[in-house]
PDB file of C-alpha atoms in Angstrom:
ATOM      1  CA  ILE A   1       7.218  -2.533   9.246  1.00 97.00           C
ATOM      2  CA  VAL A   2       4.709  -4.389   7.080  1.00 98.00           C
ATOM      3  CA  THR A   3       4.047  -2.625   3.803  1.00 96.00           C
ATOM      4  CA  THR A   4       2.160  -3.192   0.603  1.00 93.00           C
ATOM      5  CA  TRP A   5       0.605  -1.116  -2.123  1.00 85.00           C
ATOM      6  CA  GLY A   6      -2.209  -2.540  -4.142  1.00 79.00           C
ATOM      7  CA  SER A   7      -5.623  -4.124  -3.932  1.00 81.00           C
ATOM      8  CA  PHE A   8      -7.292  -5.760  -0.961  1.00 87.00           C
ATOM      9  CA  GLY A   9      -5.763  -8.992  -2.260  1.00 89.00           C
ATOM     10  CA  ASP A  10      -2.416  -7.420  -1.347  1.00 91.00           C
ATOM     11  CA  PHE A  11      -3.625  -5.687   1.798  1.00 94.00           C
ATOM     12  CA  ASN A  12      -5.438  -8.523   3.577  1.00 96.00           C
ATOM     13  CA  PRO A  13      -2.526 -11.002   3.880  1.00 97.00           C
ATOM     14  CA  HIS A  14      -0.157  -8.227   4.939  1.00 97.00           C
ATOM     15  CA  ALA A  15      -2.618  -6.972   7.557  1.00 97.00           C
ATOM     16  CA  ALA A  16      -2.996 -10.530   8.869  1.00 97.00           C
ATOM     17  CA  LEU A  17       0.788 -10.835   9.062  1.00 97.00           C
ATOM     18  CA  ALA A  18       1.042  -7.549  10.980  1.00 98.00           C
ATOM     19  CA  LEU A  19      -1.642  -8.752  13.408  1.00 98.00           C
ATOM     20  CA  GLY A  20       0.176 -12.037  13.883  1.00 98.00           C
ATOM     21  CA  LEU A  21       3.445 -10.245  14.590  1.00 97.00           C
ATOM     22  CA  ARG A  22       1.722  -7.944  17.069  1.00 97.00           C
ATOM     23  CA  ASP A  23       0.024 -10.874  18.781  1.00 97.00           C
ATOM     24  CA  ARG A  24       3.450 -12.466  19.238  1.00 97.00           C
ATOM     25  CA  GLY A  25       4.812  -9.388  20.995  1.00 96.00           C
ATOM     26  CA  HIS A  26       6.357  -7.437  18.124  1.00 96.00           C
ATOM     27  CA  ASP A  27       5.758  -3.722  17.511  1.00 95.00           C
ATOM     28  CA  ALA A  28       4.159  -4.183  14.093  1.00 97.00           C
ATOM     29  CA  VAL A  29       3.479  -1.039  12.068  1.00 97.00           C
ATOM     30  CA  PHE A  30       1.560  -1.035   8.781  1.00 98.00           C
ATOM     31  CA  ALA A  31       2.866   1.354   6.110  1.00 97.00           C
ATOM     32  CA  GLY A  32       0.838   1.882   2.957  1.00 94.00           C
ATOM     33  CA  PRO A  33      -1.472   4.098   0.920  1.00 91.00           C
ATOM     34  CA  SER A  34      -3.670   6.485   2.871  1.00 91.00           C
ATOM     35  CA  PHE A  35      -6.872   4.775   1.758  1.00 88.00           C
ATOM     36  CA  TYR A  36      -5.919   1.879   4.074  1.00 93.00           C
ATOM     37  CA  ARG A  37      -5.563   4.140   7.140  1.00 95.00           C
ATOM     38  CA  GLU A  38      -8.993   3.500   8.681  1.00 95.00           C
ATOM     39  CA  LYS A  39      -8.876  -0.243   8.020  1.00 95.00           C
ATOM     40  CA  VAL A  40      -5.476  -0.499   9.697  1.00 97.00           C
ATOM     41  CA  ARG A  41      -6.521   1.619  12.668  1.00 97.00           C
ATOM     42  CA  ALA A  42      -9.695  -0.463  13.064  1.00 98.00           C
ATOM     43  CA  LEU A  43      -7.398  -3.470  13.474  1.00 97.00           C
ATOM     44  CA  GLY A  44      -5.586  -1.656  16.266  1.00 97.00           C
ATOM     45  CA  LEU A  45      -2.320  -1.290  14.357  1.00 98.00           C
ATOM     46  CA  PRO A  46      -0.224   1.854  13.957  1.00 97.00           C
ATOM     47  CA  PHE A  47      -0.363   3.264  10.427  1.00 98.00           C
ATOM     48  CA  VAL A  48       2.195   5.258   8.434  1.00 97.00           C
ATOM     49  CA  PRO A  49       1.186   6.633   5.013  1.00 96.00           C
ATOM     50  CA  VAL A  50       3.324   5.844   1.981  1.00 95.00           C
ATOM     51  CA  ARG A  51       2.799   7.731  -1.264  1.00 93.00           C
ATOM     52  CA  PRO A  52       1.339   7.846  -3.808  1.00 89.00           C
ATOM     53  CA  ASP A  53      -1.833   9.002  -2.162  1.00 79.00           C
ATOM     54  CA  LEU A  54      -4.619   7.740  -4.405  1.00 73.00           C
ATOM     55  CA  PRO A  55      -8.328   7.879  -3.692  1.00 64.00           C
ATOM     56  CA  ASP A  56     -10.062   4.914  -2.076  1.00 64.00           C
ATOM     57  CA  PRO A  57     -10.365   2.084  -4.642  1.00 62.00           C
ATOM     58  CA  ARG A  58     -14.159   2.266  -4.446  1.00 67.00           C
ATOM     59  CA  ALA A  59     -14.031   5.905  -5.600  1.00 64.00           C
ATOM     60  CA  ARG A  60     -11.752   5.497  -8.591  1.00 66.00           C
ATOM     61  CA  GLY A  61     -13.607   3.310 -11.042  1.00 73.00           C
ATOM     62  CA  GLU A  62     -12.101   4.890 -14.142  1.00 76.00           C
ATOM     63  CA  ILE A  63      -8.544   4.549 -12.845  1.00 75.00           C
ATOM     64  CA  VAL A  64      -9.128   0.932 -11.829  1.00 76.00           C
ATOM     65  CA  ALA A  65     -10.629   0.132 -15.233  1.00 81.00           C
ATOM     66  CA  ARG A  66      -7.562   1.598 -16.987  1.00 80.00           C
ATOM     67  CA  MET A  67      -5.171  -0.274 -14.733  1.00 80.00           C
ATOM     68  CA  MET A  68      -6.994  -3.596 -15.091  1.00 83.00           C
ATOM     69  CA  ASP A  69      -7.029  -3.505 -18.894  1.00 88.00           C
ATOM     70  CA  PRO A  70      -5.821  -6.962 -19.993  1.00 91.00           C
ATOM     71  CA  ARG A  71      -3.503  -5.589 -22.668  1.00 93.00           C
ATOM     72  CA  ARG A  72      -2.079  -2.371 -21.224  1.00 93.00           C
ATOM     73  CA  GLY A  73      -3.035  -2.384 -17.531  1.00 89.00           C
ATOM     74  CA  THR A  74       0.314  -3.421 -16.092  1.00 89.00           C
ATOM     75  CA  GLU A  75       2.162  -0.968 -18.326  1.00 93.00           C
ATOM     76  CA  ARG A  76      -0.149   1.842 -17.158  1.00 89.00           C
ATOM     77  CA  VAL A  77       0.354   0.981 -13.488  1.00 85.00           C
ATOM     78  CA  VAL A  78       4.115   1.097 -13.925  1.00 89.00           C
ATOM     79  CA  ARG A  79       4.304   4.198 -16.172  1.00 93.00           C
ATOM     80  CA  GLU A  80       1.507   6.311 -14.686  1.00 88.00           C
ATOM     81  CA  ILE A  81       1.592   5.453 -10.983  1.00 86.00           C
ATOM     82  CA  THR A  82       4.648   3.490  -9.866  1.00 88.00           C
ATOM     83  CA  LEU A  83       7.570   5.190 -11.614  1.00 93.00           C
ATOM     84  CA  PRO A  84       6.463   8.823 -11.165  1.00 93.00           C
ATOM     85  CA  ASN A  85       6.020   8.244  -7.419  1.00 92.00           C
ATOM     86  CA  LEU A  86       8.865   5.833  -6.700  1.00 94.00           C
ATOM     87  CA  ALA A  87      11.259   8.306  -5.040  1.00 97.00           C
ATOM     88  CA  ASP A  88       8.492   9.646  -2.772  1.00 96.00           C
ATOM     89  CA  ALA A  89       7.368   6.139  -1.838  1.00 95.00           C
ATOM     90  CA  TYR A  90      10.907   5.106  -0.914  1.00 95.00           C
ATOM     91  CA  ALA A  91      11.417   8.298   1.106  1.00 97.00           C
ATOM     92  CA  ASP A  92       8.207   7.628   3.055  1.00 97.00           C
ATOM     93  CA  LEU A  93       9.118   4.000   3.662  1.00 96.00           C
ATOM     94  CA  ASP A  94      12.675   4.913   4.642  1.00 96.00           C
ATOM     95  CA  ALA A  95      11.350   7.359   7.247  1.00 96.00           C
ATOM     96  CA  ALA A  96       8.816   4.799   8.533  1.00 95.00           C
ATOM     97  CA  ALA A  97      11.524   2.159   8.858  1.00 95.00           C
ATOM     98  CA  ASP A  98      13.884   4.304  10.936  1.00 94.00           C
ATOM     99  CA  GLY A  99      14.769   2.094  13.883  1.00 93.00           C
ATOM    100  CA  ALA A 100      12.808  -0.918  12.610  1.00 95.00           C
ATOM    101  CA  ALA A 101      14.429  -4.323  12.686  1.00 94.00           C
ATOM    102  CA  THR A 102      12.617  -5.686   9.627  1.00 95.00           C
ATOM    103  CA  ILE A 103      10.593  -4.605   6.607  1.00 96.00           C
ATOM    104  CA  VAL A 104       8.126  -7.090   5.121  1.00 95.00           C
ATOM    105  CA  SER A 105       6.881  -6.189   1.653  1.00 93.00           C
ATOM    106  CA  SER A 106       5.529  -7.687  -1.526  1.00 83.00           C
TER     107      SER A 106
END
């Protein structure tokens, strides 16, 4: 299982890692936010959604602006998105990882 939650700067290296694992004969599965589903499927990788389910980054300008604020952005990400959804995210990842040998995350 290769998983990440974040921007395309997080997604792209993890997707490349999943492709490399697949190309070397492993059953790589990408687990992440639903807005990555089509990108992952276009790469020919299996996809498993992991909450929270936020809109596509291109459609959430106001949220992104709040989260990128230089003074309070990180605090907002943690308080408003990460912590309230942590149990659900772990439950989704735990289910996705059933039978997996390895989880790669950032």
